[in-house]
Coordinates of C-alpha atoms in Angstrom, one line a residue:
M1 CA 48.7 22.0 75.0
K2 CA 52.2 22.1 75.9
M3 CA 54.9 21.4 73.6
T4 CA 56.7 18.1 74.3
P5 CA 58.9 15.8 71.9
A6 CA 55.8 13.3 71.6
V7 CA 53.6 16.1 70.0
L8 CA 56.0 17.2 68.2
I9 CA 56.5 14.3 66.9
V10 CA 53.0 13.5 66.1
G11 CA 52.7 16.5 64.7
A12 CA 55.3 16.3 62.0
L13 CA 53.9 12.8 61.5
M14 CA 50.6 14.8 60.2
V15 CA 52.1 17.3 57.9
F16 CA 54.0 14.4 56.3
W17 CA 50.9 12.2 55.6
A18 CA 49.2 15.3 54.9
S19 CA 51.4 16.8 52.3
T20 CA 50.9 12.9 51.5
F21 CA 48.4 12.7 50.3
I22 CA 48.1 15.9 48.7
I23 CA 50.5 15.2 46.2
V24 CA 50.2 11.7 45.4
G25 CA 46.7 10.5 46.9
L26 CA 44.4 13.8 45.5
P27 CA 45.8 13.3 42.3
S28 CA 45.9 9.1 42.2
M29 CA 42.6 9.4 43.0
T30 CA 41.0 12.1 40.4
M31 CA 43.2 12.2 37.3
K32 CA 42.2 9.6 35.2
D33 CA 44.1 7.8 32.3
Y34 CA 42.4 8.3 29.4
P35 CA 42.9 7.2 26.0
S36 CA 44.1 9.3 23.3
D37 CA 42.2 8.7 19.7
I38 CA 45.1 7.4 17.6
W39 CA 45.7 4.6 21.2
R40 CA 45.5 1.0 20.9
P41 CA 46.9 -1.7 23.0
L42 CA 50.0 -3.9 23.1
S43 CA 50.6 -6.5 21.8
P44 CA 52.2 -9.8 23.6
L45 CA 55.1 -9.7 21.7
E46 CA 54.5 -5.4 21.3
R47 CA 55.4 -5.6 25.4
E48 CA 57.9 -7.4 25.4
G49 CA 59.7 -5.2 22.9
H50 CA 58.6 -2.2 25.3
R51 CA 60.1 -3.5 28.3
L52 CA 63.8 -4.8 26.4
Y53 CA 63.5 -0.7 25.9
V54 CA 63.1 0.3 29.1
R55 CA 66.0 -2.5 30.6
N56 CA 68.1 -1.7 28.3
G57 CA 68.0 2.3 29.0
C58 CA 66.9 3.6 25.5
S59 CA 65.5 6.4 26.7
Y60 CA 68.8 7.8 28.0
C61 CA 68.9 9.0 24.2
H62 CA 65.9 8.8 23.0
S63 CA 62.4 10.2 23.7
Q64 CA 59.2 9.7 23.0
F65 CA 57.3 12.9 22.9
I66 CA 57.1 15.5 20.1
R67 CA 57.0 19.2 20.9
V68 CA 55.3 21.9 19.1
S69 CA 58.5 23.0 18.8
D70 CA 60.0 19.6 16.4
W71 CA 60.5 19.3 13.6
D72 CA 62.0 16.7 12.9
I73 CA 60.7 12.9 11.8
G74 CA 57.2 12.3 14.3
A75 CA 56.6 16.0 14.1
E76 CA 52.6 16.0 11.7
R77 CA 51.3 15.1 15.5
I78 CA 52.1 17.0 18.8
A79 CA 52.2 14.3 21.7
R80 CA 49.2 13.8 24.0
A81 CA 48.9 12.3 27.8
G82 CA 46.5 10.5 25.9
D83 CA 48.8 7.7 23.6
Y84 CA 50.9 6.6 26.9
A85 CA 47.5 5.3 28.5
G86 CA 48.2 2.3 30.4
I87 CA 52.0 1.6 29.8
E88 CA 54.1 1.1 32.5
P89 CA 56.3 2.5 33.3
A90 CA 55.8 5.3 30.8
I91 CA 59.4 6.7 30.3
L92 CA 59.7 9.0 27.8
G93 CA 62.9 10.6 27.8
S94 CA 64.7 13.8 27.9
E95 CA 67.2 13.4 25.5
R96 CA 68.3 13.2 21.9
T97 CA 71.0 11.2 20.3
G98 CA 68.9 9.3 18.7
P99 CA 65.8 10.7 17.2
D100 CA 62.5 11.2 18.6
L101 CA 60.3 7.6 18.2
S102 CA 57.3 8.8 19.0
Q103 CA 55.6 8.0 15.8
E104 CA 58.7 5.4 14.4
G105 CA 56.1 3.0 13.8
G106 CA 56.0 2.8 10.0
E107 CA 58.7 5.0 8.9
H108 CA 60.6 2.3 7.8
S109 CA 60.3 -1.6 7.3
D110 CA 60.8 -4.3 9.1
D111 CA 63.5 -5.5 7.6
W112 CA 65.4 -2.2 8.2
N113 CA 64.5 -1.9 11.6
I114 CA 66.1 -5.6 12.0
A115 CA 69.0 -4.9 10.2
H116 CA 69.3 -1.2 12.1
F117 CA 69.0 -3.1 15.3
T118 CA 71.4 -6.2 14.8
N119 CA 74.1 -2.9 13.7
P120 CA 72.7 0.5 13.4
R121 CA 76.0 1.1 10.8
Y122 CA 73.6 -1.3 8.2
T123 CA 71.3 1.4 8.2
T124 CA 73.1 4.8 9.0
P125 CA 76.7 4.7 8.5
V126 CA 77.9 7.7 11.3
S127 CA 74.6 6.3 13.6
V128 CA 76.7 6.1 17.4
M129 CA 73.4 4.0 18.6
P130 CA 75.4 0.3 19.8
A131 CA 74.6 -2.8 18.2
W132 CA 72.6 -5.1 19.7
D133 CA 73.4 -8.2 18.3
F134 CA 73.9 -9.4 21.7
L135 CA 70.1 -10.2 21.5
T136 CA 68.6 -12.9 20.9
V137 CA 66.6 -12.7 17.4
R138 CA 63.4 -13.6 18.9
E139 CA 64.2 -10.3 21.5
I140 CA 65.4 -8.8 17.9
Q141 CA 61.9 -8.7 16.7
A142 CA 60.2 -7.9 19.6
L143 CA 62.0 -4.3 19.8
A144 CA 61.7 -4.1 16.1
A145 CA 57.3 -4.6 16.8
Y146 CA 57.7 -2.3 19.7
V147 CA 59.3 0.4 17.4
Q148 CA 56.2 0.1 15.0
A149 CA 53.7 0.6 17.5
L150 CA 54.8 3.6 18.4
G151 CA 51.7 6.1 17.0
G152 CA 49.3 3.7 18.0
K153 CA 46.9 3.0 15.0
D154 CA 49.1 6.8 12.8
A155 CA 51.4 3.6 13.6
D156 CA 49.9 0.8 11.9
L157 CA 48.5 3.5 8.7
R158 CA 52.4 3.5 7.5
H159 CA 52.9 -0.3 9.4
K160 CA 50.4 -1.7 6.9
R161 CA 51.4 0.6 3.9
Q162 CA 54.8 -0.4 4.5
R163 CA 53.6 -4.2 3.7
D164 CA 51.8 -3.5 0.9
W165 CA 54.5 -1.7 -0.6
K166 CA 56.6 -4.3 0.0
R167 CA 54.1 -7.6 -1.7
Q168 CA 54.2 -5.0 -5.0
A169 CA 58.3 -4.7 -4.6
Q170 CA 58.5 -8.4 -4.4
V171 CA 56.3 -9.0 -6.7
A172 CA 58.7 -6.5 -8.9
Y173 CA 62.2 -8.0 -7.6
A174 CA 61.1 -11.9 -8.5
G175 CA 60.4 -10.3 -12.2
G176 CA 64.5 -10.0 -13.0
V177 CA 66.5 -6.9 -12.5
D178 CA 65.2 -5.4 -15.9
R179 CA 61.6 -4.9 -14.6
N180 CA 62.5 -4.7 -11.1
I181 CA 63.7 -1.2 -12.9
E182 CA 61.2 -0.8 -14.8
W183 CA 58.8 -1.0 -12.1
L184 CA 61.1 1.5 -9.8
H185 CA 60.6 4.2 -12.3
A186 CA 56.9 4.1 -13.1
Q187 CA 56.8 4.8 -9.2
V188 CA 58.6 8.4 -10.3
P189 CA 55.7 11.0 -10.8
E190 CA 56.3 11.5 -14.8
V191 CA 56.9 15.7 -14.0
W192 CA 60.4 14.0 -12.4
R193 CA 61.0 11.3 -15.5
R194 CA 62.2 13.9 -17.6
M195 CA 63.8 16.9 -15.5
P196 CA 67.6 16.5 -15.9
N197 CA 69.7 17.3 -12.9
P198 CA 69.8 21.3 -12.7
Y199 CA 73.6 21.4 -10.9
P200 CA 76.5 21.0 -12.5
A201 CA 78.6 18.2 -11.4
T202 CA 81.4 20.1 -10.9
Q203 CA 84.3 18.5 -8.5
A204 CA 83.5 20.1 -5.4
A205 CA 79.9 19.2 -6.3
L206 CA 81.1 15.6 -6.4
Q207 CA 82.9 15.6 -3.7
R208 CA 79.7 17.0 -1.4
G209 CA 77.9 14.2 -2.8
K210 CA 80.4 10.9 -2.8
R211 CA 80.5 12.8 1.1
I212 CA 77.1 12.7 1.9
Y213 CA 76.8 8.8 0.3
Q214 CA 79.3 7.5 2.7
Q215 CA 77.2 9.1 5.2
L216 CA 73.7 7.6 4.0
C217 CA 74.3 5.2 1.7
I218 CA 77.1 3.6 1.6
N219 CA 76.4 -0.2 3.6
C220 CA 73.8 -0.6 1.8
H221 CA 74.6 0.3 -1.9
S222 CA 78.3 -1.0 -1.5
P223 CA 80.8 1.8 -1.8
I224 CA 80.8 0.3 -5.8
G225 CA 77.4 1.0 -5.8
D226 CA 76.3 -2.2 -6.9
G227 CA 74.0 -2.9 -3.3
N228 CA 76.4 -5.5 -1.5
G229 CA 76.8 -3.7 1.9
P230 CA 76.9 -5.9 5.2
A231 CA 73.0 -4.5 5.5
Q232 CA 72.0 -6.2 2.0
P233 CA 71.9 -9.4 3.9
F234 CA 68.9 -8.2 5.6
L235 CA 66.6 -7.3 3.5
G236 CA 64.9 -7.8 0.6
P237 CA 64.1 -7.0 -1.8
P238 CA 67.6 -5.8 -1.3
P239 CA 69.7 -2.6 -1.9
L240 CA 69.0 -1.8 -5.8
N241 CA 72.1 -2.3 -8.3
F242 CA 73.1 0.9 -9.3
T243 CA 75.4 0.3 -12.4
I244 CA 72.5 -1.3 -14.1
L245 CA 70.8 1.8 -15.0
R246 CA 72.8 2.6 -17.3
R247 CA 70.8 0.5 -19.5
H248 CA 67.4 2.4 -18.1
L249 CA 68.0 6.1 -18.9
V250 CA 64.6 7.0 -19.5
E251 CA 64.7 8.0 -23.4
N252 CA 68.7 7.3 -23.1
R253 CA 69.1 10.7 -21.4
Y254 CA 67.7 11.4 -17.7
I255 CA 67.8 10.1 -14.7
G256 CA 68.2 12.6 -12.9
G257 CA 65.2 14.0 -12.0
I258 CA 64.5 10.0 -10.5
F259 CA 67.3 9.9 -8.2
Y260 CA 66.1 13.3 -6.8
Y261 CA 62.3 12.2 -6.1
Q262 CA 63.6 8.3 -4.4
I263 CA 66.1 9.7 -2.8
M264 CA 63.6 12.8 -1.7
N265 CA 60.5 10.4 -0.9
G266 CA 62.0 7.0 -0.6
I267 CA 61.0 3.9 -2.0
T268 CA 58.1 2.9 0.6
G269 CA 57.8 -0.6 1.0
T270 CA 61.6 -1.4 0.4
A271 CA 64.3 -0.9 3.6
M272 CA 64.8 2.9 1.3
P273 CA 64.4 5.7 3.5
Y274 CA 63.2 9.4 2.5
F275 CA 65.6 12.3 3.0
K276 CA 63.6 15.3 2.7
K277 CA 63.9 15.9 6.6
H278 CA 67.5 15.3 6.4
L279 CA 68.9 16.2 3.1
E280 CA 68.1 20.2 1.5
S281 CA 67.6 20.3 -2.0
E282 CA 71.1 21.1 -2.9
K283 CA 72.5 18.4 -1.3
I284 CA 69.9 15.7 -3.0
W285 CA 70.3 17.0 -6.3
D286 CA 74.4 16.8 -5.5
L287 CA 74.3 13.2 -4.2
A288 CA 71.9 12.2 -7.7
N289 CA 75.3 13.9 -10.0
Y290 CA 77.8 11.6 -7.1
L291 CA 75.1 8.6 -8.2
A292 CA 75.1 9.5 -11.9
V293 CA 79.1 9.7 -12.4
S294 CA 80.0 7.3 -9.9
F295 CA 78.4 3.6 -11.4
L296 CA 76.8 4.9 -14.5
G297 CA 79.3 6.9 -16.1
Y298 CA 77.1 9.5 -17.1
T299 CA 74.9 12.7 -15.5
D300 CA 72.1 14.7 -17.4
A301 CA 73.2 17.4 -15.4
N302 CA 72.6 21.3 -17.2
T303 CA 71.0 19.4 -19.8
E304 CA 67.9 20.6 -21.8
P305 CA 65.4 21.3 -20.5
R306 CA 67.7 24.4 -17.9
G307 CA 66.2 27.3 -17.3
I308 CA 68.5 30.3 -15.8
D309 CA 71.9 29.8 -14.2
A310 CA 71.8 29.7 -10.2
S311 CA 73.9 33.7 -9.5
Y312 CA 76.5 31.9 -8.6
E313 CA 77.2 29.0 -11.2
G314 CA 80.2 28.5 -13.4
N315 CA 80.6 28.2 -17.6
W316 CA 80.3 24.7 -16.4
Q317 CA 79.7 21.9 -19.6
N318 CA 79.4 18.2 -19.3
P319 CA 81.7 16.0 -19.8
Y320 CA 79.7 12.9 -19.7
P321 CA 78.1 11.6 -22.8
P322 CA 74.8 9.5 -23.2
P323 CA 75.4 5.9 -23.7
A324 CA 75.6 5.8 -27.7
V325 CA 73.1 3.1 -27.9
Q326 CA 70.3 1.9 -25.5
E327 CA 72.7 -0.9 -24.0
S328 CA 71.3 -5.0 -23.6
P329 CA 71.4 -6.9 -20.8

């Protein structure tokens, strides 16, 4: 065959269309979109939230796939292709300026999410995420609904747990300040309630605890620990007023173990998140000492029962006496 311009053009077009068919057509004809075991369809409100998520470029900072190498929020389940069946566009993101969100649903309460989207600094003081208060109330609710759906059926289980415990927390709060604290303490396992803080409340430790408080806690519990931070109007029940705990020491002396457990595990159903994946053990104890000394004027640090001091500890004596008598409201 004589090579002419026409033959060359026809040949090039044939190669182009054959390549397109192999790369695009053949996979689309043979690959099936099988839902995974946790998949479920999005509700209309969740789909609206997904459109807002895509339109506002959330995927530039958040990914939605957990890898085998991950060790953070949502790492209980490795992401699968079927988790995203039917989601268009399935933009999973590749940057993690913020946390991965593939299993975010039910990690926090609904009111925490509303406060967070309104202004992320309300719930996470050091967050670099922009405020979304330019959205309408309805749009923020849709975005929160979408985030609460991330994780499919697993998220539904967590979300239901949040709602169930929220109802109980609200009943306890409605019963009065002291009834609320009694209920909160009752949710802490017995072994933790009479556990003193094993770390000395040195000035260095208190400074570390103060820094953690400013980075994670201050906008819910406020600088003076009375629970009236800027997030408070969004949250129900509201953040705890730490100063009241002085009259709720276990046996008029123990509070360190209760602080530790609630910081570590959070209080599901309220806006109090868990920090076990953010803070190592000593940081939680330092924060517990800061809360106790700053807002109760007392810490049970280094009181009995105690074990052998760690090798780096000095000869620290606890200068904070417990209240002389059980203080009345």
